């Protein structure tokens, strides 16, 4: 078994016959059906590069097979709708990515698929279990408070009841967490985030532990149509070469920023699984190999000073999305969670003064200086 860093550079065991060090980009969407096996998945334009990318990500996630999509949402919706049918029930972890939450609330109800939300504990999943529960769907670490769900316990509970498990592993990336190693069935990714890593490439991926759902997922994937074009596959594969390097740096930077913010007098709370004060720190030590590049904090400023803070940042950019080499900051209440009512947000623990920071690969001291100066400017009118 290769170490993860090496796997990122040499993800496929097969030897290229061509002698090329990097894979070619092949653009054909049509294949001679007398001579190729492409007929097996017609309509998904399952090109050489798309198949290759699926295999690469499957290897990174310790899965048996994988498939790439044109967005994270395409991977997520295809996965859910391949596993669950009308009159069945899903338990979601309650801190869901906004798009997944909306998909449940808006689309699953139309299909007579029922669902409920569990908090992040095993007991809560157990409590939400119904005779027709078919799927446990979870995110860990979650957005934006970085709460963790116990992967091994949930996988074991699911297996005893014949329930399928899906984990959205976007926030951790396979560098920091590989859910399949804990018995999870299917892992989905917004490749747009850490896997792509440069804030310039929308894509998604799905990896499965075994082949139980392979035909069903290929069939749905084809019908829903979210295939990824060869050039995007090439960019995705290129990005994976630096995945371990980037994420290790992001882990280290986030750790330093979390410690700095934790000590700052105008920050009332920092959410980062690497801090011993985080509710799920002990769990993080058992299922993550790194604490990730995402953190959140509550900034104690009068409400009208937030804009001054955000506008005073010179390195960190106020932008939604995450996982790239550039540090980005956003207010979940104003962006990812704005579709929810303030009450719904508060139930999730998302206050209006919460800021989410996706830490990039810049110099950590520059990031700390940027935050320090912007907080000072926003808190002290004389300096503005
Ligand atoms: C961004 C994101 C998604 C959706 O992915 P897209 O590529 O934007 O479709 C799903 N889950 C999580 C955790 C995300 O951050």
mmCIF file of C-alpha atoms and ligand atoms in Angstrom:
data_model
loop_
_atom_site.group_PDB
_atom_site.id
_atom_site.type_symbol
_atom_site.label_atom_id
_atom_site.label_comp_id
_atom_site.label_asym_id
_atom_site.label_seq_id
_atom_site.Cartn_x
_atom_site.Cartn_y
_atom_site.Cartn_z
ATOM 1 C CA UNK A 1 0.000 0.000 0.000
ATOM 2 C CA UNK A 2 1.391 3.366 -1.019
ATOM 3 C CA UNK A 3 1.344 6.249 1.414
ATOM 4 C CA UNK A 4 -1.289 8.871 0.674
ATOM 5 C CA UNK A 5 1.157 11.475 -0.614
ATOM 6 C CA UNK A 6 2.522 8.954 -3.131
ATOM 7 C CA UNK A 7 -0.982 7.806 -4.074
ATOM 8 C CA UNK A 8 -1.846 11.391 -5.066
ATOM 9 C CA UNK A 9 1.051 11.400 -7.540
ATOM 10 C CA UNK A 10 0.724 7.783 -8.726
ATOM 11 C CA UNK A 11 -2.946 6.977 -8.103
ATOM 12 C CA UNK A 12 -3.330 4.152 -10.593
ATOM 13 C CA UNK A 13 -1.465 0.906 -10.505
ATOM 14 C CA UNK A 14 -1.813 0.235 -14.207
ATOM 15 C CA UNK A 15 1.230 0.989 -16.320
ATOM 16 C CA UNK A 16 0.543 3.302 -19.239
ATOM 17 C CA UNK A 17 1.726 1.608 -22.417
ATOM 18 C CA UNK A 18 2.413 4.911 -24.088
ATOM 19 C CA UNK A 19 5.364 5.935 -21.932
ATOM 20 C CA UNK A 20 3.731 9.291 -21.219
ATOM 21 C CA UNK A 21 4.238 10.493 -17.654
ATOM 22 C CA UNK A 22 0.830 12.194 -17.595
ATOM 23 C CA UNK A 23 -2.372 10.769 -19.019
ATOM 24 C CA UNK A 24 -3.660 12.011 -22.382
ATOM 25 C CA UNK A 25 -6.953 13.904 -22.667
ATOM 26 C CA UNK A 26 -9.214 11.993 -25.027
ATOM 27 C CA UNK A 27 -12.291 13.807 -26.207
ATOM 28 C CA UNK A 28 -14.267 11.280 -28.212
ATOM 29 C CA UNK A 29 -17.928 11.019 -27.225
ATOM 30 C CA UNK A 30 -18.602 8.277 -29.769
ATOM 31 C CA UNK A 31 -17.092 4.810 -29.866
ATOM 32 C CA UNK A 32 -17.040 1.998 -32.351
ATOM 33 C CA UNK A 33 -19.512 -0.364 -30.794
ATOM 34 C CA UNK A 34 -18.036 -3.404 -32.471
ATOM 35 C CA UNK A 35 -14.680 -2.835 -30.827
ATOM 36 C CA UNK A 36 -15.200 -1.162 -27.478
ATOM 37 C CA UNK A 37 -17.081 -1.867 -24.310
ATOM 38 C CA UNK A 38 -18.321 1.741 -24.091
ATOM 39 C CA UNK A 39 -21.761 0.511 -25.107
ATOM 40 C CA UNK A 40 -22.244 -0.630 -21.530
ATOM 41 C CA UNK A 41 -22.864 2.958 -20.400
ATOM 42 C CA UNK A 42 -24.108 4.800 -23.469
ATOM 43 C CA UNK A 43 -25.365 8.305 -22.846
ATOM 44 C CA UNK A 44 -23.008 9.111 -19.973
ATOM 45 C CA UNK A 45 -20.256 9.844 -22.501
ATOM 46 C CA UNK A 46 -18.131 7.794 -20.202
ATOM 47 C CA UNK A 47 -14.897 8.833 -21.719
ATOM 48 C CA UNK A 48 -11.432 7.620 -20.969
ATOM 49 C CA UNK A 49 -10.716 10.572 -18.660
ATOM 50 C CA UNK A 50 -13.945 10.370 -16.710
ATOM 51 C CA UNK A 51 -13.399 6.699 -15.998
ATOM 52 C CA UNK A 52 -9.799 7.343 -15.036
ATOM 53 C CA UNK A 53 -10.799 10.091 -12.606
ATOM 54 C CA UNK A 54 -13.398 7.817 -11.015
ATOM 55 C CA UNK A 55 -10.723 5.161 -10.437
ATOM 56 C CA UNK A 56 -8.244 7.676 -9.046
ATOM 57 C CA UNK A 57 -10.682 9.055 -6.477
ATOM 58 C CA UNK A 58 -11.812 5.526 -5.582
ATOM 59 C CA UNK A 59 -8.194 4.700 -4.739
ATOM 60 C CA UNK A 60 -7.817 7.840 -2.619
ATOM 61 C CA UNK A 61 -10.979 6.957 -0.676
ATOM 62 C CA UNK A 62 -10.131 3.231 -0.333
ATOM 63 C CA UNK A 63 -13.259 2.334 -2.302
ATOM 64 C CA UNK A 64 -13.797 -0.356 -4.916
ATOM 65 C CA UNK A 65 -15.034 1.946 -7.692
ATOM 66 C CA UNK A 66 -15.879 5.581 -8.304
ATOM 67 C CA UNK A 67 -17.500 7.938 -10.752
ATOM 68 C CA UNK A 68 -16.993 11.638 -11.494
ATOM 69 C CA UNK A 69 -19.838 14.128 -12.000
ATOM 70 C CA UNK A 70 -20.222 17.676 -13.241
ATOM 71 C CA UNK A 71 -20.920 18.989 -9.711
ATOM 72 C CA UNK A 72 -21.076 17.884 -6.102
ATOM 73 C CA UNK A 73 -24.858 18.204 -6.185
ATOM 74 C CA UNK A 74 -25.024 15.837 -9.189
ATOM 75 C CA UNK A 75 -23.064 13.257 -7.172
ATOM 76 C CA UNK A 76 -25.241 13.770 -4.086
ATOM 77 C CA UNK A 77 -28.638 13.701 -5.791
ATOM 78 C CA UNK A 78 -27.682 10.743 -7.974
ATOM 79 C CA UNK A 79 -26.465 8.842 -4.911
ATOM 80 C CA UNK A 80 -29.580 9.513 -2.845
ATOM 81 C CA UNK A 81 -32.044 8.759 -5.633
ATOM 82 C CA UNK A 82 -30.204 5.547 -6.542
ATOM 83 C CA UNK A 83 -30.511 4.217 -3.002
ATOM 84 C CA UNK A 84 -33.965 5.370 -1.888
ATOM 85 C CA UNK A 85 -37.387 5.033 -3.501
ATOM 86 C CA UNK A 86 -40.915 6.239 -2.702
ATOM 87 C CA UNK A 87 -42.274 5.339 0.750
ATOM 88 C CA UNK A 88 -38.808 4.858 2.187
ATOM 89 C CA UNK A 89 -37.196 7.015 4.839
ATOM 90 C CA UNK A 90 -33.845 8.791 5.220
ATOM 91 C CA UNK A 91 -32.124 10.014 8.379
ATOM 92 C CA UNK A 92 -29.933 13.034 7.643
ATOM 93 C CA UNK A 93 -27.430 14.530 10.035
ATOM 94 C CA UNK A 94 -28.944 17.931 10.772
ATOM 95 C CA UNK A 95 -25.973 20.149 9.853
ATOM 96 C CA UNK A 96 -26.348 19.665 6.125
ATOM 97 C CA UNK A 97 -24.820 21.534 3.220
ATOM 98 C CA UNK A 98 -27.464 24.088 2.177
ATOM 99 C CA UNK A 99 -28.015 22.535 -1.259
ATOM 100 C CA UNK A 100 -28.544 19.065 0.186
ATOM 101 C CA UNK A 101 -30.984 20.445 2.763
ATOM 102 C CA UNK A 102 -32.930 22.239 0.024
ATOM 103 C CA UNK A 103 -32.917 19.105 -2.139
ATOM 104 C CA UNK A 104 -34.520 17.168 0.712
ATOM 105 C CA UNK A 105 -37.075 19.837 1.567
ATOM 106 C CA UNK A 106 -37.993 20.622 -2.039
ATOM 107 C CA UNK A 107 -37.402 17.487 -4.118
ATOM 108 C CA UNK A 108 -37.638 14.438 -1.843
ATOM 109 C CA UNK A 109 -41.106 15.415 -0.640
ATOM 110 C CA UNK A 110 -42.332 15.448 -4.267
ATOM 111 C CA UNK A 111 -41.180 11.831 -4.555
ATOM 112 C CA UNK A 112 -42.873 10.633 -1.358
ATOM 113 C CA UNK A 113 -39.541 9.969 0.239
ATOM 114 C CA UNK A 114 -39.748 10.876 3.906
ATOM 115 C CA UNK A 115 -36.849 12.014 6.038
ATOM 116 C CA UNK A 116 -35.904 13.288 9.450
ATOM 117 C CA UNK A 117 -32.866 14.945 10.967
ATOM 118 C CA UNK A 118 -30.634 13.485 13.661
ATOM 119 C CA UNK A 119 -28.190 15.472 15.694
ATOM 120 C CA UNK A 120 -24.639 14.211 15.444
ATOM 121 C CA UNK A 121 -24.824 11.393 17.978
ATOM 122 C CA UNK A 122 -25.326 7.659 17.539
ATOM 123 C CA UNK A 123 -28.264 7.814 19.970
ATOM 124 C CA UNK A 124 -30.019 10.356 17.812
ATOM 125 C CA UNK A 125 -29.658 8.257 14.649
ATOM 126 C CA UNK A 126 -30.985 5.302 16.600
ATOM 127 C CA UNK A 127 -33.941 7.363 17.770
ATOM 128 C CA UNK A 128 -34.840 8.498 14.235
ATOM 129 C CA UNK A 129 -34.716 4.933 12.912
ATOM 130 C CA UNK A 130 -38.017 3.729 11.412
ATOM 131 C CA UNK A 131 -39.008 0.349 9.931
ATOM 132 C CA UNK A 132 -38.768 1.882 6.431
ATOM 133 C CA UNK A 133 -35.454 3.704 6.974
ATOM 134 C CA UNK A 134 -33.228 2.928 4.000
ATOM 135 C CA UNK A 135 -30.451 5.488 4.276
ATOM 136 C CA UNK A 136 -28.303 7.328 6.813
ATOM 137 C CA UNK A 137 -26.828 10.400 5.153
ATOM 138 C CA UNK A 138 -24.244 12.404 7.037
ATOM 139 C CA UNK A 139 -21.655 15.136 6.846
ATOM 140 C CA UNK A 140 -18.637 15.160 9.091
ATOM 141 C CA UNK A 141 -17.104 17.637 9.786
ATOM 142 C CA UNK A 142 -20.247 19.630 9.175
ATOM 143 C CA UNK A 143 -20.846 23.056 7.737
ATOM 144 C CA UNK A 144 -20.298 25.570 9.305
ATOM 145 C CA UNK A 145 -19.715 24.502 12.942
ATOM 146 C CA UNK A 146 -17.415 21.585 12.187
ATOM 147 C CA UNK A 147 -19.391 19.124 14.300
ATOM 148 C CA UNK A 148 -18.418 15.473 13.901
ATOM 149 C CA UNK A 149 -20.514 12.336 13.524
ATOM 150 C CA UNK A 150 -19.068 8.997 14.760
ATOM 151 C CA UNK A 151 -18.449 7.111 11.508
ATOM 152 C CA UNK A 152 -17.724 3.650 12.860
ATOM 153 C CA UNK A 153 -20.689 3.571 15.256
ATOM 154 C CA UNK A 154 -23.118 4.849 12.631
ATOM 155 C CA UNK A 155 -21.822 2.352 10.037
ATOM 156 C CA UNK A 156 -22.246 -0.499 12.522
ATOM 157 C CA UNK A 157 -25.769 0.571 13.481
ATOM 158 C CA UNK A 158 -26.684 0.835 9.792
ATOM 159 C CA UNK A 159 -25.269 -2.603 8.987
ATOM 160 C CA UNK A 160 -27.294 -4.289 11.734
ATOM 161 C CA UNK A 161 -30.487 -2.818 10.237
ATOM 162 C CA UNK A 162 -29.638 -3.275 6.539
ATOM 163 C CA UNK A 163 -29.401 0.481 6.052
ATOM 164 C CA UNK A 164 -27.107 2.104 3.483
ATOM 165 C CA UNK A 165 -24.761 4.898 4.592
ATOM 166 C CA UNK A 166 -23.611 7.909 2.574
ATOM 167 C CA UNK A 167 -21.029 10.387 3.860
ATOM 168 C CA UNK A 168 -20.344 13.760 2.278
ATOM 169 C CA UNK A 169 -16.572 13.879 2.787
ATOM 170 C CA UNK A 170 -16.080 17.281 1.156
ATOM 171 C CA UNK A 171 -14.902 19.152 4.263
ATOM 172 C CA UNK A 172 -12.331 16.586 5.377
ATOM 173 C CA UNK A 173 -11.076 15.458 1.962
ATOM 174 C CA UNK A 174 -9.568 11.965 1.783
ATOM 175 C CA UNK A 175 -6.320 13.410 3.135
ATOM 176 C CA UNK A 176 -7.904 13.821 6.572
ATOM 177 C CA UNK A 177 -10.626 11.158 6.614
ATOM 178 C CA UNK A 178 -11.561 8.029 4.678
ATOM 179 C CA UNK A 179 -15.081 7.002 5.759
ATOM 180 C CA UNK A 180 -15.065 3.710 3.819
ATOM 181 C CA UNK A 181 -12.335 2.463 6.170
ATOM 182 C CA UNK A 182 -14.917 2.796 8.962
ATOM 183 C CA UNK A 183 -17.513 0.741 7.082
ATOM 184 C CA UNK A 184 -19.402 3.565 5.327
ATOM 185 C CA UNK A 185 -20.937 2.412 2.009
ATOM 186 C CA UNK A 186 -20.779 5.472 -0.235
ATOM 187 C CA UNK A 187 -18.695 8.647 -0.108
ATOM 188 C CA UNK A 188 -19.688 11.750 -2.068
ATOM 189 C CA UNK A 189 -17.639 14.853 -2.779
ATOM 190 C CA UNK A 190 -17.999 18.320 -4.030
ATOM 191 C CA UNK A 191 -14.762 18.150 -6.024
ATOM 192 C CA UNK A 192 -15.245 21.890 -6.461
ATOM 193 C CA UNK A 193 -13.682 22.267 -3.000
ATOM 194 C CA UNK A 194 -10.527 20.451 -1.772
ATOM 195 C CA UNK A 195 -10.172 17.892 -4.570
ATOM 196 C CA UNK A 196 -10.152 20.638 -7.212
ATOM 197 C CA UNK A 197 -8.520 23.010 -4.775
ATOM 198 C CA UNK A 198 -8.126 26.164 -6.879
ATOM 199 C CA UNK A 199 -11.579 27.767 -6.781
ATOM 200 C CA UNK A 200 -11.903 27.274 -10.520
ATOM 201 C CA UNK A 201 -13.279 23.812 -11.243
ATOM 202 C CA UNK A 202 -16.813 22.639 -10.484
ATOM 203 C CA UNK A 203 -17.094 18.867 -10.235
ATOM 204 C CA UNK A 204 -18.319 16.046 -8.060
ATOM 205 C CA UNK A 205 -17.405 12.479 -7.242
ATOM 206 C CA UNK A 206 -18.882 9.337 -5.742
ATOM 207 C CA UNK A 207 -16.973 6.340 -4.397
ATOM 208 C CA UNK A 208 -18.455 3.101 -3.066
ATOM 209 C CA UNK A 209 -17.150 0.439 -0.693
ATOM 210 C CA UNK A 210 -18.533 -2.457 -2.756
ATOM 211 C CA UNK A 211 -20.367 -3.003 -6.033
ATOM 212 C CA UNK A 212 -23.904 -3.322 -4.560
ATOM 213 C CA UNK A 213 -25.123 -0.090 -6.105
ATOM 214 C CA UNK A 214 -22.798 0.152 -9.082
ATOM 215 C CA UNK A 215 -25.347 -0.639 -11.798
ATOM 216 C CA UNK A 216 -28.097 1.417 -10.141
ATOM 217 C CA UNK A 217 -25.832 4.437 -9.761
ATOM 218 C CA UNK A 218 -24.483 4.232 -13.312
ATOM 219 C CA UNK A 219 -28.005 3.958 -14.589
ATOM 220 C CA UNK A 220 -29.230 7.006 -12.602
ATOM 221 C CA UNK A 221 -26.081 8.969 -13.423
ATOM 222 C CA UNK A 222 -26.751 8.424 -17.114
ATOM 223 C CA UNK A 223 -30.388 9.486 -16.844
ATOM 224 C CA UNK A 224 -29.753 12.565 -14.694
ATOM 225 C CA UNK A 225 -26.970 13.561 -17.046
ATOM 226 C CA UNK A 226 -24.300 15.109 -14.834
ATOM 227 C CA UNK A 227 -21.260 13.843 -16.733
ATOM 228 C CA UNK A 228 -17.914 15.626 -16.594
ATOM 229 C CA UNK A 229 -16.120 16.744 -19.741
ATOM 230 C CA UNK A 230 -12.642 15.372 -20.566
ATOM 231 C CA UNK A 231 -10.822 18.670 -20.106
ATOM 232 C CA UNK A 232 -12.343 19.120 -16.639
ATOM 233 C CA UNK A 233 -11.339 15.543 -15.802
ATOM 234 C CA UNK A 234 -7.797 16.388 -16.812
ATOM 235 C CA UNK A 235 -7.785 19.477 -14.569
ATOM 236 C CA UNK A 236 -9.224 17.431 -11.706
ATOM 237 C CA UNK A 237 -6.535 14.777 -12.117
ATOM 238 C CA UNK A 238 -3.843 17.450 -12.221
ATOM 239 C CA UNK A 239 -5.185 19.005 -9.007
ATOM 240 C CA UNK A 240 -5.077 15.673 -7.196
ATOM 241 C CA UNK A 241 -1.300 15.554 -7.645
ATOM 242 C CA UNK A 242 -1.021 18.400 -5.123
ATOM 243 C CA UNK A 243 -3.977 17.376 -2.930
ATOM 244 C CA UNK A 244 -1.920 16.034 -0.016
ATOM 245 C CA UNK A 245 0.551 18.932 -0.190
ATOM 246 C CA UNK A 246 -2.200 21.538 -0.225
ATOM 247 C CA UNK A 247 -4.335 20.001 2.486
ATOM 248 C CA UNK A 248 -1.398 19.382 4.817
ATOM 249 C CA UNK A 249 -0.542 23.079 4.528
ATOM 250 C CA UNK A 250 -4.195 24.029 5.026
ATOM 251 C CA UNK A 251 -4.353 21.830 8.146
ATOM 252 C CA UNK A 252 -1.255 23.506 9.563
ATOM 253 C CA UNK A 253 -2.436 27.038 8.718
ATOM 254 C CA UNK A 254 -5.929 26.445 10.112
ATOM 255 C CA UNK A 255 -4.463 25.108 13.342
ATOM 256 C CA UNK A 256 -2.357 28.265 13.789
ATOM 257 C CA UNK A 257 -5.285 30.553 12.980
ATOM 258 C CA UNK A 258 -7.603 28.673 15.323
ATOM 259 C CA UNK A 259 -5.117 29.060 18.165
ATOM 260 C CA UNK A 260 -4.666 32.752 17.400
ATOM 261 C CA UNK A 261 -8.413 33.451 17.225
ATOM 262 C CA UNK A 262 -9.031 31.402 20.367
ATOM 263 C CA UNK A 263 -6.795 33.805 22.302
ATOM 264 C CA UNK A 264 -8.250 36.992 20.762
ATOM 265 C CA UNK A 265 -10.355 39.046 23.190
ATOM 266 C CA UNK A 266 -12.980 39.995 20.574
ATOM 267 C CA UNK A 267 -13.590 36.412 19.466
ATOM 268 C CA UNK A 268 -16.100 34.781 21.783
ATOM 269 C CA UNK A 269 -15.885 31.314 20.298
ATOM 270 C CA UNK A 270 -13.802 29.338 17.811
ATOM 271 C CA UNK A 271 -15.035 26.146 16.176
ATOM 272 C CA UNK A 272 -12.152 23.938 15.053
ATOM 273 C CA UNK A 273 -11.938 20.163 15.648
ATOM 274 C CA UNK A 274 -8.217 20.486 16.380
ATOM 275 C CA UNK A 275 -8.782 22.619 19.480
ATOM 276 C CA UNK A 276 -9.152 20.664 22.733
ATOM 277 C CA UNK A 277 -12.055 23.020 23.557
ATOM 278 C CA UNK A 278 -14.049 21.753 20.536
ATOM 279 C CA UNK A 279 -16.934 19.464 21.519
ATOM 280 C CA UNK A 280 -15.818 16.724 19.143
ATOM 281 C CA UNK A 281 -12.057 16.953 19.576
ATOM 282 C CA UNK A 282 -11.794 13.465 21.104
ATOM 283 C CA UNK A 283 -13.806 11.963 18.249
ATOM 284 C CA UNK A 284 -11.658 13.822 15.719
ATOM 285 C CA UNK A 285 -8.592 12.090 17.156
ATOM 286 C CA UNK A 286 -10.157 8.693 16.470
ATOM 287 C CA UNK A 287 -11.444 9.177 12.918
ATOM 288 C CA UNK A 288 -9.455 12.006 11.319
ATOM 289 C CA UNK A 289 -5.786 12.020 10.391
ATOM 290 C CA UNK A 290 -5.750 15.831 10.202
ATOM 291 C CA UNK A 291 -8.162 18.458 11.515
ATOM 292 C CA UNK A 292 -8.817 20.171 8.204
ATOM 293 C CA UNK A 293 -8.614 23.656 6.780
ATOM 294 C CA UNK A 294 -12.065 24.878 7.822
ATOM 295 C CA UNK A 295 -12.845 26.845 10.958
ATOM 296 C CA UNK A 296 -15.557 29.173 12.202
ATOM 297 C CA UNK A 297 -15.636 31.876 14.853
ATOM 298 C CA UNK A 298 -17.972 34.335 16.508
ATOM 299 C CA UNK A 299 -16.758 37.893 16.310
ATOM 300 C CA UNK A 300 -17.943 40.289 19.022
ATOM 301 C CA UNK A 301 -18.490 43.480 17.082
ATOM 302 C CA UNK A 302 -21.530 45.728 16.864
ATOM 303 C CA UNK A 303 -23.604 44.444 13.886
ATOM 304 C CA UNK A 304 -22.812 47.514 11.768
ATOM 305 C CA UNK A 305 -19.054 46.838 12.021
ATOM 306 C CA UNK A 306 -19.031 43.497 10.210
ATOM 307 C CA UNK A 307 -18.779 45.076 6.821
ATOM 308 C CA UNK A 308 -15.831 47.166 8.008
ATOM 309 C CA UNK A 309 -14.147 43.977 9.182
ATOM 310 C CA UNK A 310 -14.729 42.135 5.904
ATOM 311 C CA UNK A 311 -13.718 45.114 3.778
ATOM 312 C CA UNK A 312 -10.533 45.637 5.800
ATOM 313 C CA UNK A 313 -9.191 42.193 4.956
ATOM 314 C CA UNK A 314 -6.435 42.448 2.365
ATOM 315 C CA UNK A 315 -5.437 38.802 1.880
ATOM 316 C CA UNK A 316 -8.492 36.800 2.964
ATOM 317 C CA UNK A 317 -11.347 37.374 0.521
ATOM 318 C CA UNK A 318 -15.023 37.562 1.443
ATOM 319 C CA UNK A 319 -16.394 34.828 -0.802
ATOM 320 C CA UNK A 320 -18.545 31.751 -0.562
ATOM 321 C CA UNK A 321 -17.113 28.319 -1.412
ATOM 322 C CA UNK A 322 -14.101 26.715 0.186
ATOM 323 C CA UNK A 323 -11.239 24.310 -0.043
ATOM 324 C CA UNK A 324 -9.081 26.244 -2.491
ATOM 325 C CA UNK A 325 -5.573 27.608 -2.174
ATOM 326 C CA UNK A 326 -6.988 31.111 -1.549
ATOM 327 C CA UNK A 327 -8.309 31.868 1.953
ATOM 328 C CA UNK A 328 -12.004 32.760 1.827
ATOM 329 C CA UNK A 329 -14.325 34.040 4.536
ATOM 330 C CA UNK A 330 -18.121 34.238 4.658
ATOM 331 C CA UNK A 331 -21.028 34.839 6.967
ATOM 332 C CA UNK A 332 -23.203 31.686 6.826
ATOM 333 C CA UNK A 333 -26.287 33.676 7.885
ATOM 334 C CA UNK A 334 -25.843 35.951 4.870
ATOM 335 C CA UNK A 335 -24.762 33.279 2.376
ATOM 336 C CA UNK A 336 -24.995 29.482 2.659
ATOM 337 C CA UNK A 337 -27.817 29.507 5.242
ATOM 338 C CA UNK A 338 -29.779 32.552 4.132
ATOM 339 C CA UNK A 339 -32.621 30.355 2.831
ATOM 340 C CA UNK A 340 -33.343 29.364 6.433
ATOM 341 C CA UNK A 341 -35.301 31.475 8.887
ATOM 342 C CA UNK A 342 -33.311 33.012 11.782
ATOM 343 C CA UNK A 343 -35.059 30.541 14.119
ATOM 344 C CA UNK A 344 -34.057 27.559 11.987
ATOM 345 C CA UNK A 345 -30.497 28.873 11.930
ATOM 346 C CA UNK A 346 -30.380 29.318 15.685
ATOM 347 C CA UNK A 347 -31.606 25.750 16.133
ATOM 348 C CA UNK A 348 -28.442 24.746 14.287
ATOM 349 C CA UNK A 349 -26.351 27.047 16.473
ATOM 350 C CA UNK A 350 -25.612 29.482 13.646
ATOM 351 C CA UNK A 351 -25.541 32.989 15.074
ATOM 352 C CA UNK A 352 -25.539 36.127 12.960
ATOM 353 C CA UNK A 353 -22.001 36.967 14.120
ATOM 354 C CA UNK A 354 -20.597 33.627 12.995
ATOM 355 C CA UNK A 355 -17.935 33.740 10.295
ATOM 356 C CA UNK A 356 -16.652 30.727 8.405
ATOM 357 C CA UNK A 357 -13.073 30.701 7.230
ATOM 358 C CA UNK A 358 -11.697 28.410 4.554
ATOM 359 C CA UNK A 359 -7.966 28.589 5.146
ATOM 360 C CA UNK A 360 -5.740 28.601 2.082
ATOM 361 C CA UNK A 361 -2.058 27.901 1.587
ATOM 362 C CA UNK A 362 -0.762 31.454 2.089
ATOM 363 C CA UNK A 363 1.833 32.236 4.754
ATOM 364 C CA UNK A 364 0.129 31.703 8.134
ATOM 365 C CA UNK A 365 1.635 34.854 9.643
ATOM 366 C CA UNK A 366 0.248 36.971 6.800
ATOM 367 C CA UNK A 367 -3.202 35.516 7.435
ATOM 368 C CA UNK A 368 -2.956 36.221 11.167
ATOM 369 C CA UNK A 369 -1.806 39.796 10.509
ATOM 370 C CA UNK A 370 -4.683 40.277 8.068
ATOM 371 C CA UNK A 371 -7.231 39.152 10.673
ATOM 372 C CA UNK A 372 -5.610 41.166 13.471
ATOM 373 C CA UNK A 373 -5.606 44.434 11.515
ATOM 374 C CA UNK A 374 -9.155 43.978 10.189
ATOM 375 C CA UNK A 375 -10.541 43.212 13.662
ATOM 376 C CA UNK A 376 -8.748 46.243 15.067
ATOM 377 C CA UNK A 377 -10.058 48.522 12.324
ATOM 378 C CA UNK A 378 -13.600 47.292 12.812
ATOM 379 C CA UNK A 379 -13.484 47.606 16.584
ATOM 380 C CA UNK A 380 -11.758 50.975 16.782
ATOM 381 C CA UNK A 381 -13.295 53.866 14.906
ATOM 382 C CA UNK A 382 -10.092 55.941 15.176
ATOM 383 C CA UNK A 383 -8.231 53.520 12.976
ATOM 384 C CA UNK A 384 -10.757 53.323 10.173
HETATM 385 C C1 LIG B 1 -20.180 22.793 -2.069
HETATM 386 C C2 LIG B 1 -20.682 21.603 -1.360
HETATM 387 C C3 LIG B 1 -21.578 20.735 -1.978
HETATM 388 C C4 LIG B 1 -22.150 20.984 -3.365
HETATM 389 O O1 LIG B 1 -21.179 20.840 -4.343
HETATM 390 P P1 LIG B 1 -21.226 21.602 -5.762
HETATM 391 O O2 LIG B 1 -19.968 21.145 -6.411
HETATM 392 O O3 LIG B 1 -21.258 23.062 -5.469
HETATM 393 O O4 LIG B 1 -22.446 21.146 -6.464
HETATM 394 C C5 LIG B 1 -21.987 19.616 -1.272
HETATM 395 N N1 LIG B 1 -21.550 19.379 -0.023
HETATM 396 C C6 LIG B 1 -20.706 20.198 0.609
HETATM 397 C C7 LIG B 1 -20.259 19.884 2.002
HETATM 398 C C8 LIG B 1 -20.224 21.348 -0.029
HETATM 399 O O5 LIG B 1 -19.392 22.157 0.596
#
